[in-house]
PDB file of N, CA and C in Angstrom:
ATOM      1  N   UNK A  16      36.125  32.796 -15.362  1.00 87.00           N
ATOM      2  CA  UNK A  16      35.197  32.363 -14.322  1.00 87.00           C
ATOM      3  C   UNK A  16      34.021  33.336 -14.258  1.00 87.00           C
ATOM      4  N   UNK A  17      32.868  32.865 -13.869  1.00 90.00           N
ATOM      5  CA  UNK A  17      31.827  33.546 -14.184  1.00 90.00           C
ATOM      6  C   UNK A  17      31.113  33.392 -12.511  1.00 90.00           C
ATOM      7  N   UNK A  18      30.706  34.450 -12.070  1.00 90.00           N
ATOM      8  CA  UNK A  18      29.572  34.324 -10.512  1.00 90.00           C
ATOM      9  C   UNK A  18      28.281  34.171 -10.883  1.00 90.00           C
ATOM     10  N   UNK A  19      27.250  33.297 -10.233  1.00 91.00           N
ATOM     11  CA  UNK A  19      25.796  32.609 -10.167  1.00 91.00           C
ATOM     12  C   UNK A  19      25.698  33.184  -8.664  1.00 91.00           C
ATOM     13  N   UNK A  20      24.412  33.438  -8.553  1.00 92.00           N
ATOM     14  CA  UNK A  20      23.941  33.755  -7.501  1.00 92.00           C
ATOM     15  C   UNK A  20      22.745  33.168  -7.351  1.00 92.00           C
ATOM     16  N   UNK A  21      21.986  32.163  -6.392  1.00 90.00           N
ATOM     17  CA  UNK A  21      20.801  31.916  -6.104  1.00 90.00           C
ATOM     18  C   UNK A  21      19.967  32.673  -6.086  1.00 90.00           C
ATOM     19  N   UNK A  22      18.853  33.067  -6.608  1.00 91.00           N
ATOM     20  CA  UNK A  22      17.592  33.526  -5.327  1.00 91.00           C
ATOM     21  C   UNK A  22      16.766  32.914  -4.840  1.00 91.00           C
ATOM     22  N   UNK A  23      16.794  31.673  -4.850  1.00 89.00           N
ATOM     23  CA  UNK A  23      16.207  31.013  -3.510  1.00 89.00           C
ATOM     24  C   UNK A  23      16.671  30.914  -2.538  1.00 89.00           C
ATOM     25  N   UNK A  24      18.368  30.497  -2.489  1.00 91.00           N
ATOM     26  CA  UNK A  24      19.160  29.994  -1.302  1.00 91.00           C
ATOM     27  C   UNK A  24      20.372  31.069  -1.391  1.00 91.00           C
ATOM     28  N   UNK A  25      20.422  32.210  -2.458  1.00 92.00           N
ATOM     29  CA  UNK A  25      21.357  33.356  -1.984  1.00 92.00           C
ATOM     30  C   UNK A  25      22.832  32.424  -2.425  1.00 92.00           C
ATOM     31  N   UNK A  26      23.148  31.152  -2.601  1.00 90.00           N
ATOM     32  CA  UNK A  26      24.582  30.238  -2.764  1.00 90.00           C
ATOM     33  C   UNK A  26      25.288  31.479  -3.805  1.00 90.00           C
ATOM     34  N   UNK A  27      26.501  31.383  -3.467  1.00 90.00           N
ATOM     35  CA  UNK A  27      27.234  31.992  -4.314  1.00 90.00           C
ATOM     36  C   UNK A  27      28.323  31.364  -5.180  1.00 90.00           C
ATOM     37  N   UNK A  28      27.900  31.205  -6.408  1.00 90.00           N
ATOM     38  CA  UNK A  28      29.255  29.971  -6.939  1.00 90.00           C
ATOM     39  C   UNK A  28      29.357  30.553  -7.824  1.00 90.00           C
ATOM     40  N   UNK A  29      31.346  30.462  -8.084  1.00 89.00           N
ATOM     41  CA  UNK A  29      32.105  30.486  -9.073  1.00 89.00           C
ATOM     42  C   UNK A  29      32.171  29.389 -10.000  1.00 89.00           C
ATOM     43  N   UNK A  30      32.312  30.167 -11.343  1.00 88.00           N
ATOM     44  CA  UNK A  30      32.206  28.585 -12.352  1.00 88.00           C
ATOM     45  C   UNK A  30      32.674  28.901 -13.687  1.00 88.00           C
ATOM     46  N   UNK A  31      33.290  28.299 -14.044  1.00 88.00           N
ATOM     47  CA  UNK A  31      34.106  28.007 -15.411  1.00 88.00           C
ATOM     48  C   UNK A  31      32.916  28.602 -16.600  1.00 88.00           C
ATOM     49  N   UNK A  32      33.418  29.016 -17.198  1.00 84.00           N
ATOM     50  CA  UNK A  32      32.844  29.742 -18.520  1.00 84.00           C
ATOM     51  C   UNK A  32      31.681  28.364 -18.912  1.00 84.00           C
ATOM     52  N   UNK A  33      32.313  26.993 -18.660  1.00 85.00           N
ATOM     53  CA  UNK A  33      31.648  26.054 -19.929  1.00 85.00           C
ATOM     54  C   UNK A  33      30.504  25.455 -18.736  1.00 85.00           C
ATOM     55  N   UNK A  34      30.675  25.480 -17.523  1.00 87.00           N
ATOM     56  CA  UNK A  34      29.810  24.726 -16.518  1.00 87.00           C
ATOM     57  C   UNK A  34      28.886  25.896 -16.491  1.00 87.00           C
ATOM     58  N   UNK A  35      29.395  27.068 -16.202  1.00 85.00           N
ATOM     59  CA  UNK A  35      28.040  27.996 -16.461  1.00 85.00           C
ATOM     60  C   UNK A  35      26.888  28.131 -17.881  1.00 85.00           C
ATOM     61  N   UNK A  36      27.748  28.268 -18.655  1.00 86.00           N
ATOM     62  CA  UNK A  36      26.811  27.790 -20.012  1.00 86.00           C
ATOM     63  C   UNK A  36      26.039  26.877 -20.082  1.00 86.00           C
ATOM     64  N   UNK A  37      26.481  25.842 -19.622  1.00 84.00           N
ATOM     65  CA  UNK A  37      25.786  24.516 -19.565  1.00 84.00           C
ATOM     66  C   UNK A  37      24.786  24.468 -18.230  1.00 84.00           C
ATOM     67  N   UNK A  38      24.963  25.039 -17.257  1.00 87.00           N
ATOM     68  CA  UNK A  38      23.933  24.448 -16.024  1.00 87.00           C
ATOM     69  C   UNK A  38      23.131  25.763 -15.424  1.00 87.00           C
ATOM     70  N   UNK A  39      23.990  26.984 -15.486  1.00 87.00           N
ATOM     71  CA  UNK A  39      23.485  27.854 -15.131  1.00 87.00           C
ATOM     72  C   UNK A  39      22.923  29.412 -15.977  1.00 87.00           C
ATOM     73  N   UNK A  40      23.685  29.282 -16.975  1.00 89.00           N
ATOM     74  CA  UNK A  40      22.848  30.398 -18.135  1.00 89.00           C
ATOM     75  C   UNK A  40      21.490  30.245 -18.590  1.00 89.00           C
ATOM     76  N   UNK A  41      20.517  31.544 -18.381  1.00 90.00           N
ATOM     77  CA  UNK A  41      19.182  31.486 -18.343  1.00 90.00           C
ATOM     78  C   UNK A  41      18.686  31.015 -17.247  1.00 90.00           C
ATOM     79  N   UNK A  42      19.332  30.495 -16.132  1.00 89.00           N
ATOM     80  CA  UNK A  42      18.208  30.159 -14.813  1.00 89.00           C
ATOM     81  C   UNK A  42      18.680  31.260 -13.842  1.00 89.00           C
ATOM     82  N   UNK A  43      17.498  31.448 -12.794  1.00 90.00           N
ATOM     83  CA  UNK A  43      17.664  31.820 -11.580  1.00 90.00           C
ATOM     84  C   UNK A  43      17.910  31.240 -10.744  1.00 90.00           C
ATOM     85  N   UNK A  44      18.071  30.028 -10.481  1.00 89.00           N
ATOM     86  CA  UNK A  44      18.276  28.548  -9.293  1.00 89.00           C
ATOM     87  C   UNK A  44      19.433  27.639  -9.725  1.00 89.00           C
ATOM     88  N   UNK A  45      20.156  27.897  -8.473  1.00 88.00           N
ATOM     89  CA  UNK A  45      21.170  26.675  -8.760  1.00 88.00           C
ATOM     90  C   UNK A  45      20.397  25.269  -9.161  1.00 88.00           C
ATOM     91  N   UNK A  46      21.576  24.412  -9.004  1.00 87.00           N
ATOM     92  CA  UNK A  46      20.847  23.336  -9.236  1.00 87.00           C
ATOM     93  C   UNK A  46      19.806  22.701  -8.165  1.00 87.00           C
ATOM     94  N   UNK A  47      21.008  22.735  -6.746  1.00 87.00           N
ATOM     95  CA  UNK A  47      19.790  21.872  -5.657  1.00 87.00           C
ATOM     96  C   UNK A  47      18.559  23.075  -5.526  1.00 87.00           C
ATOM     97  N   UNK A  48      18.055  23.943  -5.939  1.00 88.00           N
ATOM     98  CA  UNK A  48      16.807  25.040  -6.056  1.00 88.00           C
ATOM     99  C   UNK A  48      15.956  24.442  -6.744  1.00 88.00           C
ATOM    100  N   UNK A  49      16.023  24.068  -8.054  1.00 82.00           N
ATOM    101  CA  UNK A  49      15.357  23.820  -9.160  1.00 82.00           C
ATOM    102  C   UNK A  49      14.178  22.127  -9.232  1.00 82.00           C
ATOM    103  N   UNK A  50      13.077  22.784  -9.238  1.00 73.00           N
ATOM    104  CA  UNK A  50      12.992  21.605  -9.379  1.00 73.00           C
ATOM    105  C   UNK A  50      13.383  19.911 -10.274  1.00 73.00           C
ATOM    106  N   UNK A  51      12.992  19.202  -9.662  1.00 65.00           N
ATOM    107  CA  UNK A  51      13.377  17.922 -10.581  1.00 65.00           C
ATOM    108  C   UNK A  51      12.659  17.408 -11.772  1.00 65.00           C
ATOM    109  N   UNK A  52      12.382  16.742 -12.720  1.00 64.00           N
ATOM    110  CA  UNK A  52      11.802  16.031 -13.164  1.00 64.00           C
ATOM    111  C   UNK A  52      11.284  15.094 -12.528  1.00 64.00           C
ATOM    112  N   UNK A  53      10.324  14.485 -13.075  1.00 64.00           N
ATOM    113  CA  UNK A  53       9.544  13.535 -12.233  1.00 64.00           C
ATOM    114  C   UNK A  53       9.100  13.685 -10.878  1.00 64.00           C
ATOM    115  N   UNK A  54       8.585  12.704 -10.481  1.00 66.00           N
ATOM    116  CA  UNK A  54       8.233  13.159  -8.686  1.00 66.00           C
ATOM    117  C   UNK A  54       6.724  13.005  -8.647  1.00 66.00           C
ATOM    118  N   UNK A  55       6.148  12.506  -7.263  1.00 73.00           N
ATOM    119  CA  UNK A  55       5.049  12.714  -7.149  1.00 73.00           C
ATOM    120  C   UNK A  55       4.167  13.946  -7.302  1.00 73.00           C
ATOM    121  N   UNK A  56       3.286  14.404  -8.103  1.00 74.00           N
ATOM    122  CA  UNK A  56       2.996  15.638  -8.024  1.00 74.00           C
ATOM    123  C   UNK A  56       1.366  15.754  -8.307  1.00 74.00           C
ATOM    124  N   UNK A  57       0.753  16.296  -7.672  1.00 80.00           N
ATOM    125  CA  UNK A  57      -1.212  16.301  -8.169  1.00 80.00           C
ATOM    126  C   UNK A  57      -1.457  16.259  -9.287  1.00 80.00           C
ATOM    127  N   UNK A  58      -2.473  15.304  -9.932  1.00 78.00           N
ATOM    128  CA  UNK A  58      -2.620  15.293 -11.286  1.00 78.00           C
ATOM    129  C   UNK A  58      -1.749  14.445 -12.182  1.00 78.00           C
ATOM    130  N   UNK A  59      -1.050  13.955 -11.261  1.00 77.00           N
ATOM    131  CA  UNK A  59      -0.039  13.198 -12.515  1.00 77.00           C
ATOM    132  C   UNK A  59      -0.142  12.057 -12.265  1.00 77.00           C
ATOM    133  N   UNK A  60      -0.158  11.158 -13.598  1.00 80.00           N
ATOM    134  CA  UNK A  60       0.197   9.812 -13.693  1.00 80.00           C
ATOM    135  C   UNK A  60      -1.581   9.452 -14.158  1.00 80.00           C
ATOM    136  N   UNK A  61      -1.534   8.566 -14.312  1.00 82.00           N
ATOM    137  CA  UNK A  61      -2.581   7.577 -14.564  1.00 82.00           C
ATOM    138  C   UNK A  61      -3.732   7.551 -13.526  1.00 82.00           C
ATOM    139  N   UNK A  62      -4.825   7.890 -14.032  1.00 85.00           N
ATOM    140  CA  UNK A  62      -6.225   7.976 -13.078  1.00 85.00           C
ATOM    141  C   UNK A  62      -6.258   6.687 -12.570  1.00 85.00           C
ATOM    142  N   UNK A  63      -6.771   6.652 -11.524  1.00 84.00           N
ATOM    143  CA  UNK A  63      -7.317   4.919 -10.743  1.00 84.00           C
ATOM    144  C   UNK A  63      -8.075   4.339 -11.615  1.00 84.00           C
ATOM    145  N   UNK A  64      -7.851   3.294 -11.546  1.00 87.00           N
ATOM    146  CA  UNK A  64      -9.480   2.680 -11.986  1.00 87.00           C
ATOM    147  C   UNK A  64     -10.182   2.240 -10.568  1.00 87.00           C
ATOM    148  N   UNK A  65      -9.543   2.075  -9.595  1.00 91.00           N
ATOM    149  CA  UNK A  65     -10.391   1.173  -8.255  1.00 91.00           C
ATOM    150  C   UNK A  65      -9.449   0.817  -7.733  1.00 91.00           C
ATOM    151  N   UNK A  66      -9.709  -0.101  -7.073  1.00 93.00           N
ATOM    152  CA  UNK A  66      -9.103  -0.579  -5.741  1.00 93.00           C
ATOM    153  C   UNK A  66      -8.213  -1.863  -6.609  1.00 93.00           C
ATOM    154  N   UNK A  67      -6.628  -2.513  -6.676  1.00 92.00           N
ATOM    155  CA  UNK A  67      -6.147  -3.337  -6.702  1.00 92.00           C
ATOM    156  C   UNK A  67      -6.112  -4.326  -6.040  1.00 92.00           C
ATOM    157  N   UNK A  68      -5.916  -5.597  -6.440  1.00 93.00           N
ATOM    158  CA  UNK A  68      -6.001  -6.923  -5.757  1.00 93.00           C
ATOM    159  C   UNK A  68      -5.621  -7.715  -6.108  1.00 93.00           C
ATOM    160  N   UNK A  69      -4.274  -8.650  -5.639  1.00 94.00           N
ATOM    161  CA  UNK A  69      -3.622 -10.228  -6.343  1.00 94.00           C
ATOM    162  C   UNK A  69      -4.654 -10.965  -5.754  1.00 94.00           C
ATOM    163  N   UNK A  70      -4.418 -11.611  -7.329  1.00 93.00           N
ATOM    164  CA  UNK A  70      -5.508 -12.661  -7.329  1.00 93.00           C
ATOM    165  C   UNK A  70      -4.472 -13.923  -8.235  1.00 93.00           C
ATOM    166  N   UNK A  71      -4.979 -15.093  -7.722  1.00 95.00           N
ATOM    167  CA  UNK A  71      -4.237 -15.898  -7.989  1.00 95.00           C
ATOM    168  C   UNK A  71      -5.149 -16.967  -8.402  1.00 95.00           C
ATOM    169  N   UNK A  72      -5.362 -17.275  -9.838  1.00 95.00           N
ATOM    170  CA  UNK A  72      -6.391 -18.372 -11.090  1.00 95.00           C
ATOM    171  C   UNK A  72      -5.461 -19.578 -10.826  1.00 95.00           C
ATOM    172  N   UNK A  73      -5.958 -20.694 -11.194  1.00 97.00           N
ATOM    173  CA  UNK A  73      -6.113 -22.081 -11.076  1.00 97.00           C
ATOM    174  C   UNK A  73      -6.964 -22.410 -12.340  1.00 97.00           C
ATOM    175  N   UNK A  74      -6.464 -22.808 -13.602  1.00 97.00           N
ATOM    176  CA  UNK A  74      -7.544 -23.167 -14.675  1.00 97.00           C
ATOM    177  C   UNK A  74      -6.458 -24.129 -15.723  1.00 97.00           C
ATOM    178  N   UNK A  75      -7.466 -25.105 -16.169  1.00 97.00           N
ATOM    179  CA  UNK A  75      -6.547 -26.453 -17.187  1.00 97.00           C
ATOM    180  C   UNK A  75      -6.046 -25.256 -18.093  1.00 97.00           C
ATOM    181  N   UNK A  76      -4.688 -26.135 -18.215  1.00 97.00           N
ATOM    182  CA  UNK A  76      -3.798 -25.409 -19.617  1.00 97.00           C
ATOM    183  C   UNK A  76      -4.749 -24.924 -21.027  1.00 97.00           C
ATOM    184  N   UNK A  77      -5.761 -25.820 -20.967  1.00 97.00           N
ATOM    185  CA  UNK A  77      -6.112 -25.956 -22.069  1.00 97.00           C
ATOM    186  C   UNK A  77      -6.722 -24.009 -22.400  1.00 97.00           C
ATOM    187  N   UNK A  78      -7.989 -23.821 -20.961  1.00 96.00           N
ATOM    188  CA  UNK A  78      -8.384 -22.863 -21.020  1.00 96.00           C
ATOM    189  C   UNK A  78      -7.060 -21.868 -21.077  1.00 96.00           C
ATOM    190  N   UNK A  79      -6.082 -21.631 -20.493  1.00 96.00           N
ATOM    191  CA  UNK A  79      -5.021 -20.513 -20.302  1.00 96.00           C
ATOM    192  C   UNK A  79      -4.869 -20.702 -21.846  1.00 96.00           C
ATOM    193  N   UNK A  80      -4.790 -21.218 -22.537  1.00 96.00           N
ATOM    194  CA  UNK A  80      -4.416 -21.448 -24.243  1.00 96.00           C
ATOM    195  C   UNK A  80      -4.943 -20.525 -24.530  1.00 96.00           C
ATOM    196  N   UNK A  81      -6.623 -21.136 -24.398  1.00 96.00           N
ATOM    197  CA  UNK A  81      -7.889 -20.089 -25.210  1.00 96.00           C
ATOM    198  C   UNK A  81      -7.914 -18.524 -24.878  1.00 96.00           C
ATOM    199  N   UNK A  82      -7.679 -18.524 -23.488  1.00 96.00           N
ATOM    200  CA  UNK A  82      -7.554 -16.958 -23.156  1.00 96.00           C
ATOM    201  C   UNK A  82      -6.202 -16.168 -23.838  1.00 96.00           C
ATOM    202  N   UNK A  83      -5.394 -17.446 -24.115  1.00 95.00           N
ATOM    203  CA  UNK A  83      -4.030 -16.322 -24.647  1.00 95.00           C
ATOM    204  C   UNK A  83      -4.215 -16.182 -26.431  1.00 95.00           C
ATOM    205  N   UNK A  84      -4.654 -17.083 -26.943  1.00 95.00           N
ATOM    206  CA  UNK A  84      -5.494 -16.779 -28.056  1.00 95.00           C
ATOM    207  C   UNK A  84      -6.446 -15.714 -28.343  1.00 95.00           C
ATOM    208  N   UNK A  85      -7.414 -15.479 -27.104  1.00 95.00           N
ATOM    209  CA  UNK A  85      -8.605 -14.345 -27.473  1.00 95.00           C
ATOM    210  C   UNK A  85      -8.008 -13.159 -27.073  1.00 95.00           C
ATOM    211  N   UNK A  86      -7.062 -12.520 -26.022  1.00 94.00           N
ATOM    212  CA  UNK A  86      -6.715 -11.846 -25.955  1.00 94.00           C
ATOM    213  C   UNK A  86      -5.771 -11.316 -26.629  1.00 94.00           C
ATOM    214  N   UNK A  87      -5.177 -11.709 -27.387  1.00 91.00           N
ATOM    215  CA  UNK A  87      -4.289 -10.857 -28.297  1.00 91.00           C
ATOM    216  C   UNK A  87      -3.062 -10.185 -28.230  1.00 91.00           C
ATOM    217  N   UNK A  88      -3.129  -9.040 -28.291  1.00 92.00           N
ATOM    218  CA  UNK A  88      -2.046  -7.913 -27.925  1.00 92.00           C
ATOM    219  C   UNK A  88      -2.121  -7.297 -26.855  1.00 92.00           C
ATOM    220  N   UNK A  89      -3.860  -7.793 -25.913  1.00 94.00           N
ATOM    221  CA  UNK A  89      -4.025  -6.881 -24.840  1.00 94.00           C
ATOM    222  C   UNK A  89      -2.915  -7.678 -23.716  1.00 94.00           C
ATOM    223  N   UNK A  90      -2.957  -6.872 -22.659  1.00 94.00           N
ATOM    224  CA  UNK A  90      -2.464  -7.384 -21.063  1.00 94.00           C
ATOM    225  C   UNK A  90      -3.317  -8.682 -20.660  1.00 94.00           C
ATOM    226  N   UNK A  91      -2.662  -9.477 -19.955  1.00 94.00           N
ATOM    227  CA  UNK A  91      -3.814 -10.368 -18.983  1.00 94.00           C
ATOM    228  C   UNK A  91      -4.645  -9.776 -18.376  1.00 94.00           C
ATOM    229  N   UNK A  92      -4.306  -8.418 -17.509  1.00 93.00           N
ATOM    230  CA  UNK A  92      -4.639  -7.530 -16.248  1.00 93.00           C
ATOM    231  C   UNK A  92      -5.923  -7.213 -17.454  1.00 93.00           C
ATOM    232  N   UNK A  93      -5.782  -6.302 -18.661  1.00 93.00           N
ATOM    233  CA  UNK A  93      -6.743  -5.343 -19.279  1.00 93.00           C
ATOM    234  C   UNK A  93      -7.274  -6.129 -19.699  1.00 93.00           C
ATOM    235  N   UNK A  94      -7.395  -7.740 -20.311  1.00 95.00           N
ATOM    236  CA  UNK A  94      -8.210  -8.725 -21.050  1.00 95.00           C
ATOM    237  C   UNK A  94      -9.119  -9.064 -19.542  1.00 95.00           C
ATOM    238  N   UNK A  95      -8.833  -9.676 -18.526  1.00 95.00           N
ATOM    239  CA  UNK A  95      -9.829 -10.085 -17.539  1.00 95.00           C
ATOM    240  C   UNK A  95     -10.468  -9.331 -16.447  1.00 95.00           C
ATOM    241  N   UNK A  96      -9.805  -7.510 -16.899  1.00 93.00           N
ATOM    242  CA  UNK A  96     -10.554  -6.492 -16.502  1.00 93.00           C
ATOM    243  C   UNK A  96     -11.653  -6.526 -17.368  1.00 93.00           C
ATOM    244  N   UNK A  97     -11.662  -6.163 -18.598  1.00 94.00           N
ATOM    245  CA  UNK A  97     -12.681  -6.296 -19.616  1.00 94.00           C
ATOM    246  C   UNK A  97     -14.100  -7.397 -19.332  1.00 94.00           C
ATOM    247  N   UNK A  98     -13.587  -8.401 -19.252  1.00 94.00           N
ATOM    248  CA  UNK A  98     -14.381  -9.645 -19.027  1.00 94.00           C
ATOM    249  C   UNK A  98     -15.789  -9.598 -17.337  1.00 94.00           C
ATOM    250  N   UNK A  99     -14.725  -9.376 -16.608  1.00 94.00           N
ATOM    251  CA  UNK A  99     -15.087  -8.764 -15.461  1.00 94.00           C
ATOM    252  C   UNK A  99     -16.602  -7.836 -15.374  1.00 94.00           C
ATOM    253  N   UNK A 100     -15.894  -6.784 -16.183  1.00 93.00           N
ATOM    254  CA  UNK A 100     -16.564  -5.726 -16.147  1.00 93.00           C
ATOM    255  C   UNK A 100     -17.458  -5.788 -17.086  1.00 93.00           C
ATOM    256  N   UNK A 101     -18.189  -6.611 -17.944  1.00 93.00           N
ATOM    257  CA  UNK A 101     -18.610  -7.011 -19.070  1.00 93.00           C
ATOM    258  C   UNK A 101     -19.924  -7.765 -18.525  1.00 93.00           C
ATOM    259  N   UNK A 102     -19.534  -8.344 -17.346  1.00 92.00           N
ATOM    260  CA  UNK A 102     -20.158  -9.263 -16.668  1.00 92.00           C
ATOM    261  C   UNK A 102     -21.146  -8.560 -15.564  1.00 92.00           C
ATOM    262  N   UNK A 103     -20.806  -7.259 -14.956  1.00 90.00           N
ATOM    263  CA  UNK A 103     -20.969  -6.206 -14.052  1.00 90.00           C
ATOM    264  C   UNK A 103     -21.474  -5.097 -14.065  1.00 90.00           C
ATOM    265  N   UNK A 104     -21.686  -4.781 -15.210  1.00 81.00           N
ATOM    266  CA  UNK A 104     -22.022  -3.534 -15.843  1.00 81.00           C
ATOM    267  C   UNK A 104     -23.560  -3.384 -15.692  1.00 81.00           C
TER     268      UNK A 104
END
C-alpha cells in the first residue's frame, strides 16, 4: 500500500501499489482536484459566426433536388450560408 496526499484538499488516501501507479504516480491532485477534460473554458471551441436562427424553407421538390446536387459534400447550413452571404457582401 502506498500514501497520496493532496495539495489542494490535503485528502489522505491509501492505495494499492497498481491504483497508485495508474491514477496517482506523477500527480500532485487526487482525482476530484484535477482538472477535467473538456468543459466550458475561454477560447475554446469554434468562433461565432453571428447570431443563429431556425428557419423553416417551403420550395418544389424539384428545386430541393437542384440544391442537393450543387451543394455537394457541403452542409445545407454552410451551402445556404454561402449563398446568403454571396448575396450580402
Amino acid at each position: 500500500m502506498k500514501n497520496f496526499i493532496c495539495e489542494s484538499c490535503s485528502k489522505h488516501l491509501e492505495v494499492n501499489d497498481r491504483v497508485y501507479d495508474k491514477a496517482y504516480k506523477g500527480h500532485n491532485f487526487c482525482l476530484d482536484c484535477r482538472a477535467s477534460h473538456g468543459g466550458k473554458r475561454e477560447g475554446a471551441g469554434r468562433p461565432s459566426l453571428g447570431t443563429t436562427r431556425k428557419v423553416s424553407i417551403t420550395l418544389p421538390d424539384e428545386i430541393w433536388e437542384r440544391i442537393d446536387d450543387s451543394k455537394k459534400e457541403q452542409s445545407m447550413s454552410a451551402f445556404l450560408r454561402e449563398l446568403i452571404m454571396e448575396n450580402y457582401e
